[in-house]
Short mmCIF file of C-alpha atoms and ligand atoms in Angstrom, two decimals:
data_model
loop_
_atom_site.label_atom_id
_atom_site.label_comp_id
_atom_site.label_asym_id
_atom_site.label_seq_id
_atom_site.Cartn_x
_atom_site.Cartn_y
_atom_site.Cartn_z
CA MET A 1 -78.40 73.85 11.73
CA THR A 2 -74.65 73.69 11.04
CA GLY A 3 -74.70 75.82 7.93
CA THR A 4 -76.92 76.55 5.00
CA ILE A 5 -77.08 75.61 1.38
CA ASP A 6 -77.57 76.90 -1.89
CA ILE A 7 -80.70 76.10 -3.30
CA GLN A 8 -81.29 76.92 -6.89
CA ILE A 9 -85.10 77.78 -7.55
CA ASP A 10 -87.22 77.29 -10.25
CA LYS A 11 -90.53 78.59 -9.58
CA ILE A 12 -93.87 77.36 -11.53
CA ALA A 13 -95.32 79.97 -13.87
CA LYS A 14 -98.44 79.98 -12.31
CA SER A 15 -99.51 78.18 -9.21
CA ARG A 16 -102.13 75.42 -9.34
CA VAL A 17 -103.52 76.32 -6.04
CA SER A 18 -106.94 77.73 -7.32
CA GLU A 19 -107.86 74.52 -9.09
CA TYR A 20 -108.32 72.85 -5.46
CA ASP A 21 -110.26 73.40 -2.16
CA VAL A 22 -107.06 72.35 -0.18
CA ASN A 23 -109.54 71.82 2.90
CA ASN A 24 -111.21 69.37 0.92
CA VAL A 25 -109.33 67.06 -1.02
CA PRO A 26 -108.29 63.27 -0.65
CA PHE A 27 -105.26 62.04 0.97
CA GLY A 28 -102.12 62.14 -1.02
CA LYS A 29 -103.60 62.79 -4.46
CA CYS A 30 -103.36 66.27 -5.05
CA PHE A 31 -99.58 67.47 -4.93
CA SER A 32 -98.42 71.08 -4.16
CA ASP A 33 -96.87 73.30 -6.61
CA HIS A 34 -93.30 72.54 -6.17
CA MET A 35 -90.97 69.82 -4.89
CA PHE A 36 -87.17 70.00 -3.37
CA VAL A 37 -84.63 67.45 -4.70
CA ALA A 38 -80.65 66.83 -3.65
CA GLU A 39 -78.74 64.50 -5.46
CA TYR A 40 -75.84 62.51 -4.15
CA ALA A 41 -73.14 61.10 -6.07
CA ASP A 42 -69.25 60.36 -5.76
CA GLY A 43 -69.57 59.99 -1.67
CA LYS A 44 -71.12 63.31 -1.23
CA TRP A 45 -74.42 65.41 -1.49
CA GLN A 46 -74.28 67.82 -4.82
CA LYS A 47 -76.90 70.09 -6.12
CA ALA A 48 -79.88 71.05 -4.26
CA TYR A 49 -82.82 72.77 -6.24
CA ILE A 50 -86.46 73.51 -5.92
CA THR A 51 -88.40 72.76 -9.12
CA PRO A 52 -92.25 72.62 -10.27
CA TYR A 53 -93.68 69.39 -9.26
CA GLY A 54 -93.32 66.83 -11.87
CA ASP A 55 -92.11 63.37 -12.92
CA LEU A 56 -88.96 61.52 -12.24
CA PRO A 57 -86.96 60.72 -15.58
CA MET A 58 -85.37 57.28 -14.55
CA SER A 59 -84.01 53.87 -15.88
CA TYR A 60 -86.02 50.74 -15.65
CA ALA A 61 -83.09 49.34 -14.11
CA MET A 62 -83.03 52.15 -11.37
CA SER A 63 -82.00 50.06 -7.90
CA ALA A 64 -84.57 51.59 -5.55
CA LEU A 65 -87.19 49.82 -8.24
CA HIS A 66 -85.39 46.41 -7.85
CA TYR A 67 -83.97 45.81 -4.62
CA GLY A 68 -85.99 48.47 -2.07
CA GLN A 69 -83.03 50.66 -0.95
CA ALA A 70 -85.94 53.36 -0.49
CA ILE A 71 -86.94 55.06 2.54
CA PHE A 72 -89.27 58.03 3.93
CA GLU A 73 -90.91 60.13 6.46
CA GLY A 74 -94.35 61.34 7.23
CA MET A 75 -94.67 65.04 8.86
CA LYS A 76 -97.23 67.76 8.79
CA ALA A 77 -97.28 71.67 8.62
CA TYR A 78 -100.22 73.61 10.18
CA LYS A 79 -101.75 76.93 9.59
CA ASN A 80 -102.94 79.01 12.39
CA ALA A 81 -105.54 81.29 12.61
CA GLN A 82 -103.13 84.21 11.68
CA GLY A 83 -102.11 82.50 8.56
CA ASP A 84 -98.63 81.71 10.33
CA VAL A 85 -97.34 78.13 9.12
CA SER A 86 -95.53 76.04 11.58
CA LEU A 87 -93.96 72.27 11.41
CA PHE A 88 -94.48 69.48 14.21
CA ARG A 89 -91.31 68.35 15.61
CA PRO A 90 -89.71 68.53 12.32
CA ILE A 91 -85.99 67.42 13.97
CA GLU A 92 -87.71 64.19 15.10
CA ASN A 93 -88.70 63.34 11.24
CA PHE A 94 -84.84 64.27 10.20
CA ASN A 95 -83.50 62.18 12.88
CA ARG A 96 -85.31 59.31 11.90
CA LEU A 97 -84.95 59.55 8.23
CA ASN A 98 -81.31 59.23 9.03
CA ARG A 99 -81.81 56.05 11.32
CA SER A 100 -83.65 54.64 8.22
CA ALA A 101 -80.88 55.57 5.98
CA LEU A 102 -78.05 54.07 8.17
CA ARG A 103 -80.20 50.68 8.31
CA MET A 104 -80.63 50.56 4.59
CA ALA A 105 -77.00 51.44 3.69
CA MET A 106 -78.02 54.82 2.39
CA PRO A 107 -76.16 58.23 2.73
CA GLU A 108 -77.46 60.45 5.81
CA VAL A 109 -78.85 63.63 4.80
CA PRO A 110 -77.24 66.74 6.70
CA GLU A 111 -79.48 69.03 8.63
CA GLU A 112 -78.93 72.05 6.51
CA ILE A 113 -80.12 70.10 3.60
CA PHE A 114 -83.30 68.40 4.90
CA MET A 115 -84.49 71.76 7.01
CA GLY A 116 -83.20 73.98 4.64
CA GLY A 117 -84.78 72.46 1.72
CA LEU A 118 -88.18 71.95 3.75
CA LEU A 119 -88.16 75.74 4.95
CA GLU A 120 -87.73 76.95 1.33
CA LEU A 121 -90.29 74.78 -0.26
CA LEU A 122 -92.88 75.84 2.38
CA LYS A 123 -92.25 79.26 2.13
CA LEU A 124 -93.15 78.61 -1.48
CA ASP A 125 -96.08 76.63 -1.27
CA SER A 126 -97.47 78.27 1.78
CA ALA A 127 -100.70 78.94 0.22
CA TRP A 128 -101.35 75.19 -0.23
CA VAL A 129 -101.79 74.58 3.74
CA PRO A 130 -105.25 73.95 4.69
CA THR A 131 -106.82 76.57 6.92
CA SER A 132 -109.66 74.01 8.34
CA GLU A 133 -109.24 72.61 12.13
CA THR A 134 -108.23 69.33 10.88
CA GLY A 135 -106.34 70.30 7.98
CA SER A 136 -102.88 70.18 7.14
CA LEU A 137 -100.07 70.05 4.53
CA TYR A 138 -98.72 66.47 4.60
CA ILE A 139 -95.01 66.47 3.80
CA ARG A 140 -93.10 63.25 2.46
CA PRO A 141 -89.37 63.35 2.31
CA PHE A 142 -87.85 60.20 1.16
CA ILE A 143 -84.64 58.90 -0.19
CA ILE A 144 -84.39 56.54 -3.20
CA ALA A 145 -81.43 54.72 -4.71
CA THR A 146 -80.60 55.83 -8.11
CA ASP A 147 -77.97 53.58 -9.77
CA GLU A 148 -78.76 52.41 -13.06
CA ALA A 149 -77.43 48.49 -11.88
CA ILE A 150 -78.92 45.31 -11.93
CA GLY A 151 -76.16 43.92 -9.09
CA VAL A 152 -77.11 43.81 -5.70
CA LYS A 153 -75.29 46.14 -3.68
CA ALA A 154 -75.52 49.58 -2.29
CA SER A 155 -76.30 52.11 -5.05
CA GLU A 156 -73.77 55.01 -5.20
CA THR A 157 -76.21 57.70 -6.28
CA TYR A 158 -79.20 58.85 -4.43
CA LYS A 159 -82.16 61.30 -4.48
CA PHE A 160 -83.55 63.05 -1.49
CA VAL A 161 -86.71 64.68 -2.42
CA ILE A 162 -89.57 66.28 -0.34
CA ILE A 163 -93.13 66.58 -2.12
CA THR A 164 -96.26 67.78 -0.11
CA CYS A 165 -100.03 67.72 -0.32
CA PRO A 166 -102.80 68.91 1.52
CA ALA A 167 -104.50 66.29 3.66
CA GLY A 168 -107.57 66.14 5.71
CA LYS A 169 -108.60 62.79 7.66
CA TYR A 170 -106.84 59.70 7.00
CA TYR A 171 -109.42 57.75 8.45
CA GLY A 172 -113.01 59.43 8.14
CA GLU A 173 -114.39 56.82 10.88
CA PRO A 174 -113.53 54.93 14.14
CA ILE A 175 -111.89 51.90 12.60
CA ARG A 176 -112.36 47.89 12.98
CA VAL A 177 -109.12 45.77 13.24
CA LEU A 178 -108.13 42.33 13.02
CA VAL A 179 -105.47 41.17 15.06
CA GLU A 180 -103.07 39.06 12.58
CA THR A 181 -101.45 35.69 13.57
CA ASN A 182 -100.44 34.50 10.83
CA TYR A 183 -98.47 37.07 8.50
CA PHE A 184 -96.06 39.38 10.21
CA ARG A 185 -94.79 42.76 9.84
CA ALA A 186 -91.28 42.66 11.31
CA VAL A 187 -88.53 40.45 13.01
CA HIS A 188 -85.93 40.93 15.16
CA GLY A 189 -82.76 42.16 13.40
CA GLY A 190 -85.14 43.30 10.40
CA VAL A 191 -85.97 46.61 9.33
CA GLY A 192 -89.44 47.16 11.25
CA PHE A 193 -88.06 50.21 13.40
CA VAL A 194 -87.11 52.31 10.22
CA LYS A 195 -89.27 53.60 7.64
CA ALA A 196 -88.23 51.42 4.89
CA ALA A 197 -90.60 50.98 1.68
CA GLY A 198 -90.42 47.38 1.87
CA ASN A 199 -92.03 47.61 5.29
CA TYR A 200 -95.12 48.95 3.84
CA GLY A 201 -95.47 46.74 0.63
CA ARG A 202 -95.06 43.49 2.72
CA SER A 203 -98.10 44.84 4.94
CA LEU A 204 -100.55 45.03 1.62
CA PHE A 205 -101.65 41.47 1.28
CA PRO A 206 -102.56 40.88 4.80
CA THR A 207 -104.41 44.09 5.11
CA LYS A 208 -106.22 43.28 1.84
CA LEU A 209 -107.32 40.13 3.45
CA ALA A 210 -108.51 41.69 6.54
CA GLN A 211 -110.42 44.48 4.58
CA ALA A 212 -112.29 41.57 2.77
CA LYS A 213 -113.61 40.68 6.33
CA GLY A 214 -114.89 44.00 6.83
CA TYR A 215 -111.74 45.35 8.95
CA GLN A 216 -110.10 48.40 7.73
CA GLN A 217 -106.52 47.42 9.45
CA VAL A 218 -104.77 44.90 11.03
CA ILE A 219 -103.07 44.43 14.38
CA TRP A 220 -99.66 42.92 13.91
CA THR A 221 -98.49 40.83 16.50
CA ASP A 222 -94.68 39.97 17.34
CA SER A 223 -93.21 37.19 14.59
CA VAL A 224 -91.95 34.70 17.35
CA THR A 225 -94.95 34.07 19.44
CA HIS A 226 -97.67 35.84 17.90
CA GLN A 227 -99.03 36.63 21.36
CA TYR A 228 -98.18 40.44 21.88
CA VAL A 229 -99.59 43.35 19.73
CA GLU A 230 -97.08 45.58 17.98
CA GLU A 231 -98.75 48.24 15.63
CA SER A 232 -101.84 48.69 13.54
CA GLY A 233 -101.49 49.52 9.98
CA THR A 234 -99.15 52.84 10.00
CA MET A 235 -99.92 53.62 13.58
CA ASN A 236 -98.41 52.64 16.88
CA LEU A 237 -101.04 51.09 19.21
CA MET A 238 -102.33 52.34 22.61
CA PHE A 239 -104.99 51.00 25.16
CA VAL A 240 -106.63 52.71 28.19
CA ILE A 241 -106.96 49.90 30.66
CA GLY A 242 -108.53 50.96 33.92
CA ASP A 243 -106.63 53.98 34.91
CA THR A 244 -103.49 53.09 32.90
CA LEU A 245 -102.55 53.93 29.54
CA LEU A 246 -100.53 51.23 27.85
CA THR A 247 -98.40 50.80 24.83
CA PRO A 248 -95.96 48.52 23.46
CA GLU A 249 -92.32 48.96 24.56
CA LEU A 250 -90.20 50.25 21.42
CA GLY A 251 -87.77 47.50 20.07
CA ASP A 252 -86.46 46.80 16.60
CA THR A 253 -89.83 45.59 15.50
CA ILE A 254 -91.83 48.63 16.18
CA LEU A 255 -91.36 52.00 14.56
CA SER A 256 -90.65 54.71 17.12
CA GLY A 257 -93.81 57.12 16.35
CA ILE A 258 -93.24 60.71 16.97
CA THR A 259 -97.19 60.94 17.72
CA ARG A 260 -96.71 58.05 20.19
CA ASP A 261 -94.06 59.96 22.13
CA SER A 262 -96.20 63.22 22.12
CA VAL A 263 -99.28 60.93 23.44
CA LEU A 264 -96.98 59.56 25.74
CA THR A 265 -95.57 62.92 26.97
CA LEU A 266 -98.99 64.78 27.45
CA ALA A 267 -100.15 61.64 29.54
CA ARG A 268 -97.28 61.84 31.92
CA ASP A 269 -97.76 65.54 32.20
CA TRP A 270 -101.38 65.00 33.19
CA GLY A 271 -100.56 62.59 35.46
CA LEU A 272 -101.77 59.52 34.19
CA LYS A 273 -100.16 56.34 34.63
CA VAL A 274 -98.42 55.11 31.77
CA GLU A 275 -96.81 51.92 30.56
CA GLU A 276 -94.54 51.00 27.90
CA ARG A 277 -94.14 47.06 27.86
CA LYS A 278 -95.20 43.97 26.06
CA ILE A 279 -98.88 43.78 26.01
CA SER A 280 -100.42 40.25 24.98
CA ILE A 281 -103.82 40.58 23.10
CA ARG A 282 -104.87 37.88 26.04
CA GLU A 283 -104.39 40.75 28.38
CA VAL A 284 -106.41 43.16 26.16
CA LEU A 285 -109.22 40.64 25.78
CA THR A 286 -109.35 39.96 29.33
CA ALA A 287 -109.85 43.41 29.90
CA HIS A 288 -112.28 43.38 27.26
CA GLY A 289 -114.14 40.71 29.32
CA ASN A 290 -114.08 42.17 32.83
CA GLY A 291 -114.98 45.63 31.42
CA THR A 292 -111.62 47.71 32.16
CA LEU A 293 -110.83 47.89 28.35
CA LYS A 294 -112.04 51.44 27.99
CA GLU A 295 -110.18 52.87 24.98
CA ALA A 296 -107.77 51.32 21.79
CA PHE A 297 -106.59 53.66 19.39
CA GLY A 298 -104.17 53.91 17.06
CA CYS A 299 -101.81 57.11 16.37
CA GLY A 300 -99.79 58.51 13.81
CA THR A 301 -98.79 61.42 11.42
CA ALA A 302 -101.51 60.69 8.66
CA ALA A 303 -103.95 59.27 11.00
CA THR A 304 -103.38 61.59 13.97
CA ILE A 305 -105.51 59.66 16.53
CA ALA A 306 -107.73 56.54 15.18
CA HIS A 307 -110.22 54.90 17.39
CA ILE A 308 -110.46 51.48 17.26
CA VAL A 309 -114.17 50.25 18.04
CA GLY A 310 -113.91 46.55 17.18
CA ILE A 311 -111.24 43.86 17.36
CA GLY A 312 -111.40 40.79 15.64
CA PHE A 313 -109.33 37.77 17.11
CA GLU A 314 -109.71 34.13 16.36
CA GLY A 315 -113.09 34.50 14.52
CA LYS A 316 -114.50 36.46 17.07
CA ASP A 317 -115.30 40.01 17.26
CA TYR A 318 -114.77 42.40 20.37
CA ASP A 319 -116.77 45.58 20.37
CA LEU A 320 -115.01 48.47 22.57
CA PRO A 321 -116.95 51.51 24.25
CA PRO A 322 -118.26 54.29 21.89
CA VAL A 323 -115.85 57.03 21.28
CA GLU A 324 -118.40 59.64 23.04
CA GLN A 325 -117.20 57.69 26.37
CA ARG A 326 -113.72 57.99 25.59
CA LYS A 327 -111.81 60.57 28.07
CA PHE A 328 -108.18 60.32 27.21
CA SER A 329 -108.10 59.53 23.55
CA THR A 330 -110.68 62.35 22.64
CA LYS A 331 -108.93 64.88 25.01
CA VAL A 332 -105.07 64.11 23.60
CA ASP A 333 -106.67 64.10 20.19
CA GLU A 334 -108.06 67.88 20.81
CA MET A 335 -104.73 69.00 22.73
CA LEU A 336 -102.53 67.93 19.91
CA ARG A 337 -104.88 69.57 17.40
CA ASN A 338 -104.68 72.73 19.50
CA ILE A 339 -101.01 72.87 20.18
CA ARG A 340 -100.53 72.45 16.15
CA LYS A 341 -102.97 74.89 15.42
CA GLY A 342 -101.43 77.27 17.72
CA ASN A 343 -104.77 77.52 19.97
CA VAL A 344 -102.92 76.62 23.36
CA GLU A 345 -99.60 76.99 24.64
CA ASP A 346 -96.72 75.08 23.11
CA LYS A 347 -95.56 73.85 26.35
CA PHE A 348 -93.13 71.27 25.18
CA ASN A 349 -91.67 73.74 22.32
CA TRP A 350 -93.13 71.26 20.04
CA MET A 351 -93.97 73.67 16.94
CA MET A 352 -91.48 75.28 14.43
CA LYS A 353 -92.67 78.41 12.50
CA VAL A 354 -91.93 78.57 9.34
CA VAL A 355 -93.73 81.64 7.65
N1 PLP B 1 -96.01 52.98 12.54
C1 PLP B 1 -95.83 52.67 11.20
C2 PLP B 1 -95.58 51.68 10.47
C3 PLP B 1 -95.86 53.90 10.40
O1 PLP B 1 -95.79 53.99 9.43
C4 PLP B 1 -96.37 55.29 11.41
C5 PLP B 1 -96.33 56.48 10.68
O2 PLP B 1 -95.26 57.24 10.39
C6 PLP B 1 -96.14 55.13 12.84
C7 PLP B 1 -96.21 54.23 13.31
C8 PLP B 1 -96.56 56.59 13.46
O3 PLP B 1 -95.43 57.09 13.31
P1 PLP B 1 -95.57 58.69 13.53
O4 PLP B 1 -96.26 58.94 14.76
O5 PLP B 1 -94.21 59.37 13.56
O6 PLP B 1 -95.88 59.18 12.41
C1 COI B 2 -97.34 58.87 8.24
O1 COI B 2 -98.32 58.49 8.97
O2 COI B 2 -96.86 59.64 8.13
C2 COI B 2 -97.11 57.44 7.70
O3 COI B 2 -96.18 57.27 7.09
C3 COI B 2 -98.24 56.81 7.12
C4 COI B 2 -98.47 56.87 5.64
C5 COI B 2 -97.72 55.79 5.01
C6 COI B 2 -99.57 57.18 4.82
#
């Protein structure tokens, strides 16, 4: 960090934490005591403060609501057996937030505001970090455009906010996914590689259609040929075919996942063959047909590792091997959990201790 910032802190009179079992709450619905806010106006970041979690007073003309100048991040903090709280690769989220900001014509957040605000907030709300093996505190940093103005142009005022919520598993069970070849998530030259709010809004209708057919998620394909797989829901996609771990190569239509990078790093460290390249759905289904498709999974911060047990494509369903037979994804899931929980050596220096 290059410096520190002054954060005005207004503490809650009485913590609400005892009202919840933080190890057992639904994802994203129960928010911790405090939030961090920094305001941008007149070409620079102004005051930064921590205040009890609450509502946003705003105008109905607020620009984020109309034109989608809104970006976010998703990251997690973990508590180890000694009660220490640590973040997983937070600088990667900081860098990605600023890549999103640049693409969406929003101001970048200086590291001392992002990290300074985050660390202060976590120190105050450390009692909200779950202790269970699969629990964590989900952290949602975001920036919204706050001009009260209906003209279409980049806002001149913004809020950078961090809210947090205890989280368990995002998907309770392994998932079935439908390959989507009509709607698409991202186009070349678009915003698929950043975490812009609109990417998620546009995904909901196709996802709803897939869910009505009994799938939990879609697999997005490329918008030009619809032949190559890209991502699934809010996750990067991985396959084990034969003895190789395969994942779609990054580009401007795919989010550069921090979990993706962590899984690839571990796989390479374990000596597994790894390929980042275009993967056609035909290639995946051919491997399914000849028995070499061993594993398929999505990976992301909220979802961690989500095993894919069925793929739907052009009216046919393809069942995949049961989770118990999956050597790589179960091992990498366990290793990530152990690193995050401080149960094993943090060989790649991924954890940053907070308190
Ligand atoms: N792809 C999309 C579209 C996502 O929303 C996410 C979640 O953040 C990911 C991939 C996985 O990224 P990460 O592992 O950094 O959470
Ligand atoms: C994450 O994994 O952090 C995501 O962004 C998914 C989310 C939209 C719940």
